[in-house]
Amino acid sequence: MTLTADQKLSLRDRFMTVDTANVADVLDDLGRPDCGLSSDLWPIKARLEKMGGWAYTIRGQMTPYPGTGDAKKMEAVSGLTPGHLSVWSGGGAEGVCFFGELIARGMQYRGCVGAVVDGGIRDIEWLDRMDFPVYTRYRTPVQSIGRWAVNAWQVEIYLPGATTARVRVRPDDFILADVDGAIVIPLEVAEEVLTRAEALTEKERLIRADLEAGATLPDVLAKYGHV
């Protein structure tokens, strides 16, 4: 399945109007029950934030090396385009940060709309000020230079899952995250999932209106069925 840049941006705008809970229900109905990401990935802001974009995957590993920078990391993030959400994988429990404020500014300048990091980050106060949403495994002041290096990007990766040990993430799968957590929507079903989630969102709006008007739960169950 191939989408144009304009189609991706349009679909992203629509995804930002639906909730992860409704998306998860739709994925269950489509026989894709293991797309939710682990609750160990948490949003860095005190105010929980919504985030969504097309996955741009970056993979790395713990490895000692000399020098003052990670050239491959710089090369990897230079490929980001508007609507991309960077997804970082590799050695998530090792205690170093994968990126901080300055590299995030460069990512944001290229149109990146956020990050999911199976690892650590730093400069959280500055990331908050620049309104760059991040879901991460942990925070740490310890830099990656000389310790952790990028070894591939725009390849299939794995992140920790909610209902399974690993969730596969491929370039251009859609990532949606909100106050309930984060979920991966496979590219090949993204449009169908979105259309169904929009319908479910409208159904819930009608149910809320009926309840506020005095309907009982049995009333709405009889009228709308299970939600």
PDB file of C-alpha atoms in Angstrom:
ATOM      1  CA  MET A   1       0.000   0.000   0.000  1.00  0.00           C
ATOM      2  CA  THR A   2       1.426   3.367  -1.030  1.00  0.00           C
ATOM      3  CA  LEU A   3       0.156   6.744   0.123  1.00  0.00           C
ATOM      4  CA  THR A   4       1.182  10.136  -1.175  1.00  0.00           C
ATOM      5  CA  ALA A   5       2.612  12.726   1.181  1.00  0.00           C
ATOM      6  CA  ASP A   6      -0.637  14.692   1.027  1.00  0.00           C
ATOM      7  CA  GLN A   7      -2.698  11.569   1.790  1.00  0.00           C
ATOM      8  CA  LYS A   8      -0.524  10.802   4.797  1.00  0.00           C
ATOM      9  CA  LEU A   9      -0.936  14.308   6.198  1.00  0.00           C
ATOM     10  CA  SER A  10      -4.691  14.214   5.638  1.00  0.00           C
ATOM     11  CA  LEU A  11      -5.049  10.828   7.332  1.00  0.00           C
ATOM     12  CA  ARG A  12      -2.872  11.993  10.203  1.00  0.00           C
ATOM     13  CA  ASP A  13      -5.162  14.977  10.797  1.00  0.00           C
ATOM     14  CA  ARG A  14      -8.120  12.595  10.982  1.00  0.00           C
ATOM     15  CA  PHE A  15      -6.330  10.162  13.284  1.00  0.00           C
ATOM     16  CA  MET A  16      -5.767  13.005  15.728  1.00  0.00           C
ATOM     17  CA  THR A  17      -9.559  13.239  16.226  1.00  0.00           C
ATOM     18  CA  VAL A  18      -9.986   9.652  17.471  1.00  0.00           C
ATOM     19  CA  ASP A  19      -8.875   7.931  20.667  1.00  0.00           C
ATOM     20  CA  THR A  20      -6.520   5.004  21.113  1.00  0.00           C
ATOM     21  CA  ALA A  21      -9.275   3.117  22.952  1.00  0.00           C
ATOM     22  CA  ASN A  22     -11.549   3.178  19.916  1.00  0.00           C
ATOM     23  CA  VAL A  23      -8.656   2.287  17.622  1.00  0.00           C
ATOM     24  CA  ALA A  24      -7.799  -0.672  19.864  1.00  0.00           C
ATOM     25  CA  ASP A  25     -11.419  -1.897  19.724  1.00  0.00           C
ATOM     26  CA  VAL A  26     -11.427  -1.675  15.945  1.00  0.00           C
ATOM     27  CA  LEU A  27      -8.140  -3.574  15.695  1.00  0.00           C
ATOM     28  CA  ASP A  28      -9.619  -6.286  17.922  1.00  0.00           C
ATOM     29  CA  ASP A  29     -12.607  -6.543  15.569  1.00  0.00           C
ATOM     30  CA  LEU A  30     -10.230  -6.891  12.626  1.00  0.00           C
ATOM     31  CA  GLY A  31      -8.384  -9.764  14.292  1.00  0.00           C
ATOM     32  CA  ARG A  32      -5.302  -7.723  15.232  1.00  0.00           C
ATOM     33  CA  PRO A  33      -5.361  -7.857  19.047  1.00  0.00           C
ATOM     34  CA  ASP A  34      -1.682  -7.313  19.856  1.00  0.00           C
ATOM     35  CA  CYS A  35      -0.944  -3.805  18.579  1.00  0.00           C
ATOM     36  CA  GLY A  36      -0.913  -1.934  21.889  1.00  0.00           C
ATOM     37  CA  LEU A  37       2.442  -0.827  23.276  1.00  0.00           C
ATOM     38  CA  SER A  38       3.621  -1.413  26.825  1.00  0.00           C
ATOM     39  CA  SER A  39       2.561   1.003  29.547  1.00  0.00           C
ATOM     40  CA  ASP A  40       6.276   1.251  30.412  1.00  0.00           C
ATOM     41  CA  LEU A  41       6.343   3.840  27.621  1.00  0.00           C
ATOM     42  CA  TRP A  42       5.108   7.040  29.249  1.00  0.00           C
ATOM     43  CA  PRO A  43       4.608  10.659  28.108  1.00  0.00           C
ATOM     44  CA  ILE A  44       7.198  13.118  29.356  1.00  0.00           C
ATOM     45  CA  LYS A  45       4.854  16.016  30.014  1.00  0.00           C
ATOM     46  CA  ALA A  46       3.069  16.462  33.312  1.00  0.00           C
ATOM     47  CA  ARG A  47      -0.003  17.069  31.150  1.00  0.00           C
ATOM     48  CA  LEU A  48      -0.544  13.849  29.240  1.00  0.00           C
ATOM     49  CA  GLU A  49      -0.347  14.521  25.549  1.00  0.00           C
ATOM     50  CA  LYS A  50      -1.709  13.220  22.260  1.00  0.00           C
ATOM     51  CA  MET A  51       0.654  12.233  19.509  1.00  0.00           C
ATOM     52  CA  GLY A  52       0.313  10.604  16.110  1.00  0.00           C
ATOM     53  CA  GLY A  53       2.363  10.111  12.971  1.00  0.00           C
ATOM     54  CA  TRP A  54       3.795   7.722  10.401  1.00  0.00           C
ATOM     55  CA  ALA A  55       6.555   5.583  11.839  1.00  0.00           C
ATOM     56  CA  TYR A  56      10.138   6.437  10.933  1.00  0.00           C
ATOM     57  CA  THR A  57      12.144   3.698  12.583  1.00  0.00           C
ATOM     58  CA  ILE A  58      15.626   4.089  14.054  1.00  0.00           C
ATOM     59  CA  ARG A  59      17.493   1.130  15.567  1.00  0.00           C
ATOM     60  CA  GLY A  60      20.643   1.110  17.660  1.00  0.00           C
ATOM     61  CA  GLN A  61      22.656  -0.904  20.135  1.00  0.00           C
ATOM     62  CA  MET A  62      24.992  -0.572  23.060  1.00  0.00           C
ATOM     63  CA  THR A  63      28.532  -0.536  21.672  1.00  0.00           C
ATOM     64  CA  PRO A  64      31.671   1.301  22.857  1.00  0.00           C
ATOM     65  CA  TYR A  65      33.266   3.508  20.230  1.00  0.00           C
ATOM     66  CA  PRO A  66      35.698   6.441  20.063  1.00  0.00           C
ATOM     67  CA  GLY A  67      34.833   9.892  18.803  1.00  0.00           C
ATOM     68  CA  THR A  68      32.652  12.852  19.640  1.00  0.00           C
ATOM     69  CA  GLY A  69      29.394  11.952  17.887  1.00  0.00           C
ATOM     70  CA  ASP A  70      27.211   9.337  16.232  1.00  0.00           C
ATOM     71  CA  ALA A  71      27.382  10.107  12.502  1.00  0.00           C
ATOM     72  CA  LYS A  72      24.783   7.470  11.637  1.00  0.00           C
ATOM     73  CA  LYS A  73      22.291   9.025  14.045  1.00  0.00           C
ATOM     74  CA  MET A  74      22.689  12.345  12.259  1.00  0.00           C
ATOM     75  CA  GLU A  75      22.260  10.656   8.899  1.00  0.00           C
ATOM     76  CA  ALA A  76      19.201   8.765  10.103  1.00  0.00           C
ATOM     77  CA  VAL A  77      17.276  11.773  11.382  1.00  0.00           C
ATOM     78  CA  SER A  78      18.055  13.745   8.222  1.00  0.00           C
ATOM     79  CA  GLY A  79      15.546  11.527   6.410  1.00  0.00           C
ATOM     80  CA  LEU A  80      12.570  12.650   8.494  1.00  0.00           C
ATOM     81  CA  THR A  81       9.786  14.448   6.614  1.00  0.00           C
ATOM     82  CA  PRO A  82       6.534  16.176   7.675  1.00  0.00           C
ATOM     83  CA  GLY A  83       4.143  13.806   9.442  1.00  0.00           C
ATOM     84  CA  HIS A  84       6.814  11.329  10.479  1.00  0.00           C
ATOM     85  CA  LEU A  85       6.979  10.123  14.077  1.00  0.00           C
ATOM     86  CA  SER A  86      10.398   8.795  15.044  1.00  0.00           C
ATOM     87  CA  VAL A  87      10.415   5.354  16.673  1.00  0.00           C
ATOM     88  CA  TRP A  88      13.620   4.380  18.486  1.00  0.00           C
ATOM     89  CA  SER A  89      14.565   0.796  19.313  1.00  0.00           C
ATOM     90  CA  GLY A  90      17.600  -0.939  20.791  1.00  0.00           C
ATOM     91  CA  GLY A  91      18.922  -1.689  24.265  1.00  0.00           C
ATOM     92  CA  GLY A  92      16.008  -0.012  26.018  1.00  0.00           C
ATOM     93  CA  ALA A  93      17.075  -0.956  29.552  1.00  0.00           C
ATOM     94  CA  GLU A  94      20.731   0.072  29.331  1.00  0.00           C
ATOM     95  CA  GLY A  95      20.490   3.464  31.020  1.00  0.00           C
ATOM     96  CA  VAL A  96      21.596   5.964  28.357  1.00  0.00           C
ATOM     97  CA  CYS A  97      19.641   8.573  26.440  1.00  0.00           C
ATOM     98  CA  PHE A  98      18.955   8.143  22.741  1.00  0.00           C
ATOM     99  CA  PHE A  99      18.454  11.862  22.117  1.00  0.00           C
ATOM    100  CA  GLY A 100      17.840  15.201  23.782  1.00  0.00           C
ATOM    101  CA  GLU A 101      16.672  18.722  23.049  1.00  0.00           C
ATOM    102  CA  LEU A 102      19.057  19.795  20.295  1.00  0.00           C
ATOM    103  CA  ILE A 103      18.626  16.757  18.068  1.00  0.00           C
ATOM    104  CA  ALA A 104      14.867  16.925  18.735  1.00  0.00           C
ATOM    105  CA  ARG A 105      14.868  20.516  17.482  1.00  0.00           C
ATOM    106  CA  GLY A 106      16.458  19.362  14.256  1.00  0.00           C
ATOM    107  CA  MET A 107      13.896  16.572  13.982  1.00  0.00           C
ATOM    108  CA  GLN A 108      11.026  18.983  14.615  1.00  0.00           C
ATOM    109  CA  TYR A 109      12.413  21.400  12.028  1.00  0.00           C
ATOM    110  CA  ARG A 110      12.172  18.604   9.450  1.00  0.00           C
ATOM    111  CA  GLY A 111       8.492  18.062  10.302  1.00  0.00           C
ATOM    112  CA  CYS A 112       8.818  15.221  12.810  1.00  0.00           C
ATOM    113  CA  VAL A 113       5.744  15.254  15.075  1.00  0.00           C
ATOM    114  CA  GLY A 114       7.096  13.320  18.055  1.00  0.00           C
ATOM    115  CA  ALA A 115       8.955  10.243  19.224  1.00  0.00           C
ATOM    116  CA  VAL A 116       8.430   6.855  20.814  1.00  0.00           C
ATOM    117  CA  VAL A 117      11.661   5.794  22.524  1.00  0.00           C
ATOM    118  CA  ASP A 118      12.312   2.299  23.847  1.00  0.00           C
ATOM    119  CA  GLY A 119      15.133   3.732  25.874  1.00  0.00           C
ATOM    120  CA  GLY A 120      16.072   6.984  27.582  1.00  0.00           C
ATOM    121  CA  ILE A 121      15.938  10.696  26.846  1.00  0.00           C
ATOM    122  CA  ARG A 122      17.192  13.849  28.529  1.00  0.00           C
ATOM    123  CA  ASP A 123      16.610  17.632  28.361  1.00  0.00           C
ATOM    124  CA  ILE A 124      12.980  17.028  29.271  1.00  0.00           C
ATOM    125  CA  GLU A 125      12.325  20.611  30.400  1.00  0.00           C
ATOM    126  CA  TRP A 126      13.445  21.918  27.013  1.00  0.00           C
ATOM    127  CA  LEU A 127      11.481  19.269  25.116  1.00  0.00           C
ATOM    128  CA  ASP A 128       8.422  20.368  27.055  1.00  0.00           C
ATOM    129  CA  ARG A 129       9.019  24.030  26.179  1.00  0.00           C
ATOM    130  CA  MET A 130       9.350  23.264  22.479  1.00  0.00           C
ATOM    131  CA  ASP A 131       6.091  21.270  22.519  1.00  0.00           C
ATOM    132  CA  PHE A 132       7.683  18.108  21.148  1.00  0.00           C
ATOM    133  CA  PRO A 133       5.715  15.088  22.408  1.00  0.00           C
ATOM    134  CA  VAL A 134       7.703  12.037  23.485  1.00  0.00           C
ATOM    135  CA  TYR A 135       6.769   8.681  24.965  1.00  0.00           C
ATOM    136  CA  THR A 136       9.829   7.046  26.502  1.00  0.00           C
ATOM    137  CA  ARG A 137      10.976   4.204  28.730  1.00  0.00           C
ATOM    138  CA  TYR A 138      12.985   6.347  31.162  1.00  0.00           C
ATOM    139  CA  ARG A 139      14.837   9.612  31.710  1.00  0.00           C
ATOM    140  CA  THR A 140      18.596   9.885  32.226  1.00  0.00           C
ATOM    141  CA  PRO A 141      21.296  12.573  31.991  1.00  0.00           C
ATOM    142  CA  VAL A 142      23.789  10.043  30.575  1.00  0.00           C
ATOM    143  CA  GLN A 143      24.538  10.630  26.897  1.00  0.00           C
ATOM    144  CA  SER A 144      24.804   7.912  24.260  1.00  0.00           C
ATOM    145  CA  ILE A 145      28.049   9.110  22.637  1.00  0.00           C
ATOM    146  CA  GLY A 146      30.692   6.430  23.055  1.00  0.00           C
ATOM    147  CA  ARG A 147      28.114   4.033  24.510  1.00  0.00           C
ATOM    148  CA  TRP A 148      25.169   3.522  22.144  1.00  0.00           C
ATOM    149  CA  ALA A 149      25.082   3.966  18.371  1.00  0.00           C
ATOM    150  CA  VAL A 150      22.524   3.845  15.576  1.00  0.00           C
ATOM    151  CA  ASN A 151      23.027   0.859  13.274  1.00  0.00           C
ATOM    152  CA  ALA A 152      20.007   1.053  10.942  1.00  0.00           C
ATOM    153  CA  TRP A 153      16.936   3.119  10.118  1.00  0.00           C
ATOM    154  CA  GLN A 154      13.709   2.669   8.197  1.00  0.00           C
ATOM    155  CA  VAL A 155      13.803  -1.065   8.945  1.00  0.00           C
ATOM    156  CA  GLU A 156      11.386  -3.325  10.802  1.00  0.00           C
ATOM    157  CA  ILE A 157      11.845  -3.076  14.566  1.00  0.00           C
ATOM    158  CA  TYR A 158      10.175  -4.338  17.731  1.00  0.00           C
ATOM    159  CA  LEU A 159       8.818  -2.429  20.705  1.00  0.00           C
ATOM    160  CA  PRO A 160       7.548  -3.870  24.013  1.00  0.00           C
ATOM    161  CA  GLY A 161       3.858  -4.715  23.842  1.00  0.00           C
ATOM    162  CA  ALA A 162       0.853  -4.492  26.145  1.00  0.00           C
ATOM    163  CA  THR A 163      -0.551  -7.971  25.454  1.00  0.00           C
ATOM    164  CA  THR A 164       2.492  -9.564  23.864  1.00  0.00           C
ATOM    165  CA  ALA A 165       6.217  -9.347  24.510  1.00  0.00           C
ATOM    166  CA  ARG A 166       6.978  -7.594  21.220  1.00  0.00           C
ATOM    167  CA  VAL A 167       5.018  -5.491  18.753  1.00  0.00           C
ATOM    168  CA  ARG A 168       6.358  -5.206  15.218  1.00  0.00           C
ATOM    169  CA  VAL A 169       6.738  -1.679  13.854  1.00  0.00           C
ATOM    170  CA  ARG A 170       7.503  -1.110  10.183  1.00  0.00           C
ATOM    171  CA  PRO A 171       8.246   2.131   8.345  1.00  0.00           C
ATOM    172  CA  ASP A 172       4.961   3.966   7.675  1.00  0.00           C
ATOM    173  CA  ASP A 173       2.840   2.053  10.131  1.00  0.00           C
ATOM    174  CA  PHE A 174       0.824   4.656  12.039  1.00  0.00           C
ATOM    175  CA  ILE A 175       1.532   5.349  15.714  1.00  0.00           C
ATOM    176  CA  LEU A 176      -1.198   6.911  17.863  1.00  0.00           C
ATOM    177  CA  ALA A 177      -0.702   7.805  21.531  1.00  0.00           C
ATOM    178  CA  ASP A 178      -2.875   9.588  24.076  1.00  0.00           C
ATOM    179  CA  VAL A 179      -3.689   9.516  27.792  1.00  0.00           C
ATOM    180  CA  ASP A 180      -4.555   5.805  27.580  1.00  0.00           C
ATOM    181  CA  GLY A 181      -1.248   4.754  25.984  1.00  0.00           C
ATOM    182  CA  ALA A 182       0.220   4.091  22.555  1.00  0.00           C
ATOM    183  CA  ILE A 183      -0.801   1.746  19.752  1.00  0.00           C
ATOM    184  CA  VAL A 184       0.533   0.705  16.337  1.00  0.00           C
ATOM    185  CA  ILE A 185      -1.823   0.666  13.341  1.00  0.00           C
ATOM    186  CA  PRO A 186      -0.384  -1.412  10.482  1.00  0.00           C
ATOM    187  CA  LEU A 187      -0.191   0.567   7.248  1.00  0.00           C
ATOM    188  CA  GLU A 188      -2.271  -1.889   5.225  1.00  0.00           C
ATOM    189  CA  VAL A 189      -5.311  -1.423   7.485  1.00  0.00           C
ATOM    190  CA  ALA A 190      -4.756   2.199   8.526  1.00  0.00           C
ATOM    191  CA  GLU A 191      -7.535   3.701   6.394  1.00  0.00           C
ATOM    192  CA  GLU A 192     -10.065   1.033   7.384  1.00  0.00           C
ATOM    193  CA  VAL A 193      -9.171   1.353  11.053  1.00  0.00           C
ATOM    194  CA  LEU A 194      -9.512   5.120  10.865  1.00  0.00           C
ATOM    195  CA  THR A 195     -12.902   5.024   9.129  1.00  0.00           C
ATOM    196  CA  ARG A 196     -14.262   2.553  11.666  1.00  0.00           C
ATOM    197  CA  ALA A 197     -12.787   4.476  14.607  1.00  0.00           C
ATOM    198  CA  GLU A 198     -14.419   7.675  13.346  1.00  0.00           C
ATOM    199  CA  ALA A 199     -17.784   5.887  13.174  1.00  0.00           C
ATOM    200  CA  LEU A 200     -17.295   4.545  16.698  1.00  0.00           C
ATOM    201  CA  THR A 201     -16.375   8.013  17.936  1.00  0.00           C
ATOM    202  CA  GLU A 202     -19.605   9.407  16.486  1.00  0.00           C
ATOM    203  CA  LYS A 203     -21.595   6.557  18.037  1.00  0.00           C
ATOM    204  CA  GLU A 204     -20.126   7.367  21.439  1.00  0.00           C
ATOM    205  CA  ARG A 205     -21.006  11.035  20.971  1.00  0.00           C
ATOM    206  CA  LEU A 206     -24.628  10.090  20.377  1.00  0.00           C
ATOM    207  CA  ILE A 207     -24.658   7.786  23.395  1.00  0.00           C
ATOM    208  CA  ARG A 208     -23.303  10.535  25.643  1.00  0.00           C
ATOM    209  CA  ALA A 209     -25.984  12.898  24.368  1.00  0.00           C
ATOM    210  CA  ASP A 210     -28.713  10.338  25.080  1.00  0.00           C
ATOM    211  CA  LEU A 211     -27.366   9.674  28.579  1.00  0.00           C
ATOM    212  CA  GLU A 212     -27.208  13.385  29.319  1.00  0.00           C
ATOM    213  CA  ALA A 213     -30.821  13.654  28.121  1.00  0.00           C
ATOM    214  CA  GLY A 214     -31.897  11.038  30.664  1.00  0.00           C
ATOM    215  CA  ALA A 215     -31.587   7.704  28.878  1.00  0.00           C
ATOM    216  CA  THR A 216     -30.576   4.696  30.980  1.00  0.00           C
ATOM    217  CA  LEU A 217     -27.757   2.287  30.224  1.00  0.00           C
ATOM    218  CA  PRO A 218     -30.273  -0.433  29.209  1.00  0.00           C
ATOM    219  CA  ASP A 219     -31.868   2.135  26.882  1.00  0.00           C
ATOM    220  CA  VAL A 220     -28.613   2.905  25.069  1.00  0.00           C
ATOM    221  CA  LEU A 221     -27.627  -0.774  24.983  1.00  0.00           C
ATOM    222  CA  ALA A 222     -30.918  -1.591  23.254  1.00  0.00           C
ATOM    223  CA  LYS A 223     -30.498   1.316  20.832  1.00  0.00           C
ATOM    224  CA  TYR A 224     -26.787   1.149  20.005  1.00  0.00           C
ATOM    225  CA  GLY A 225     -25.610  -2.288  21.080  1.00  0.00           C
ATOM    226  CA  HIS A 226     -22.312  -2.967  22.835  1.00  0.00           C
ATOM    227  CA  VAL A 227     -19.757  -0.174  22.956  1.00  0.00           C
TER     228      VAL A 227
END
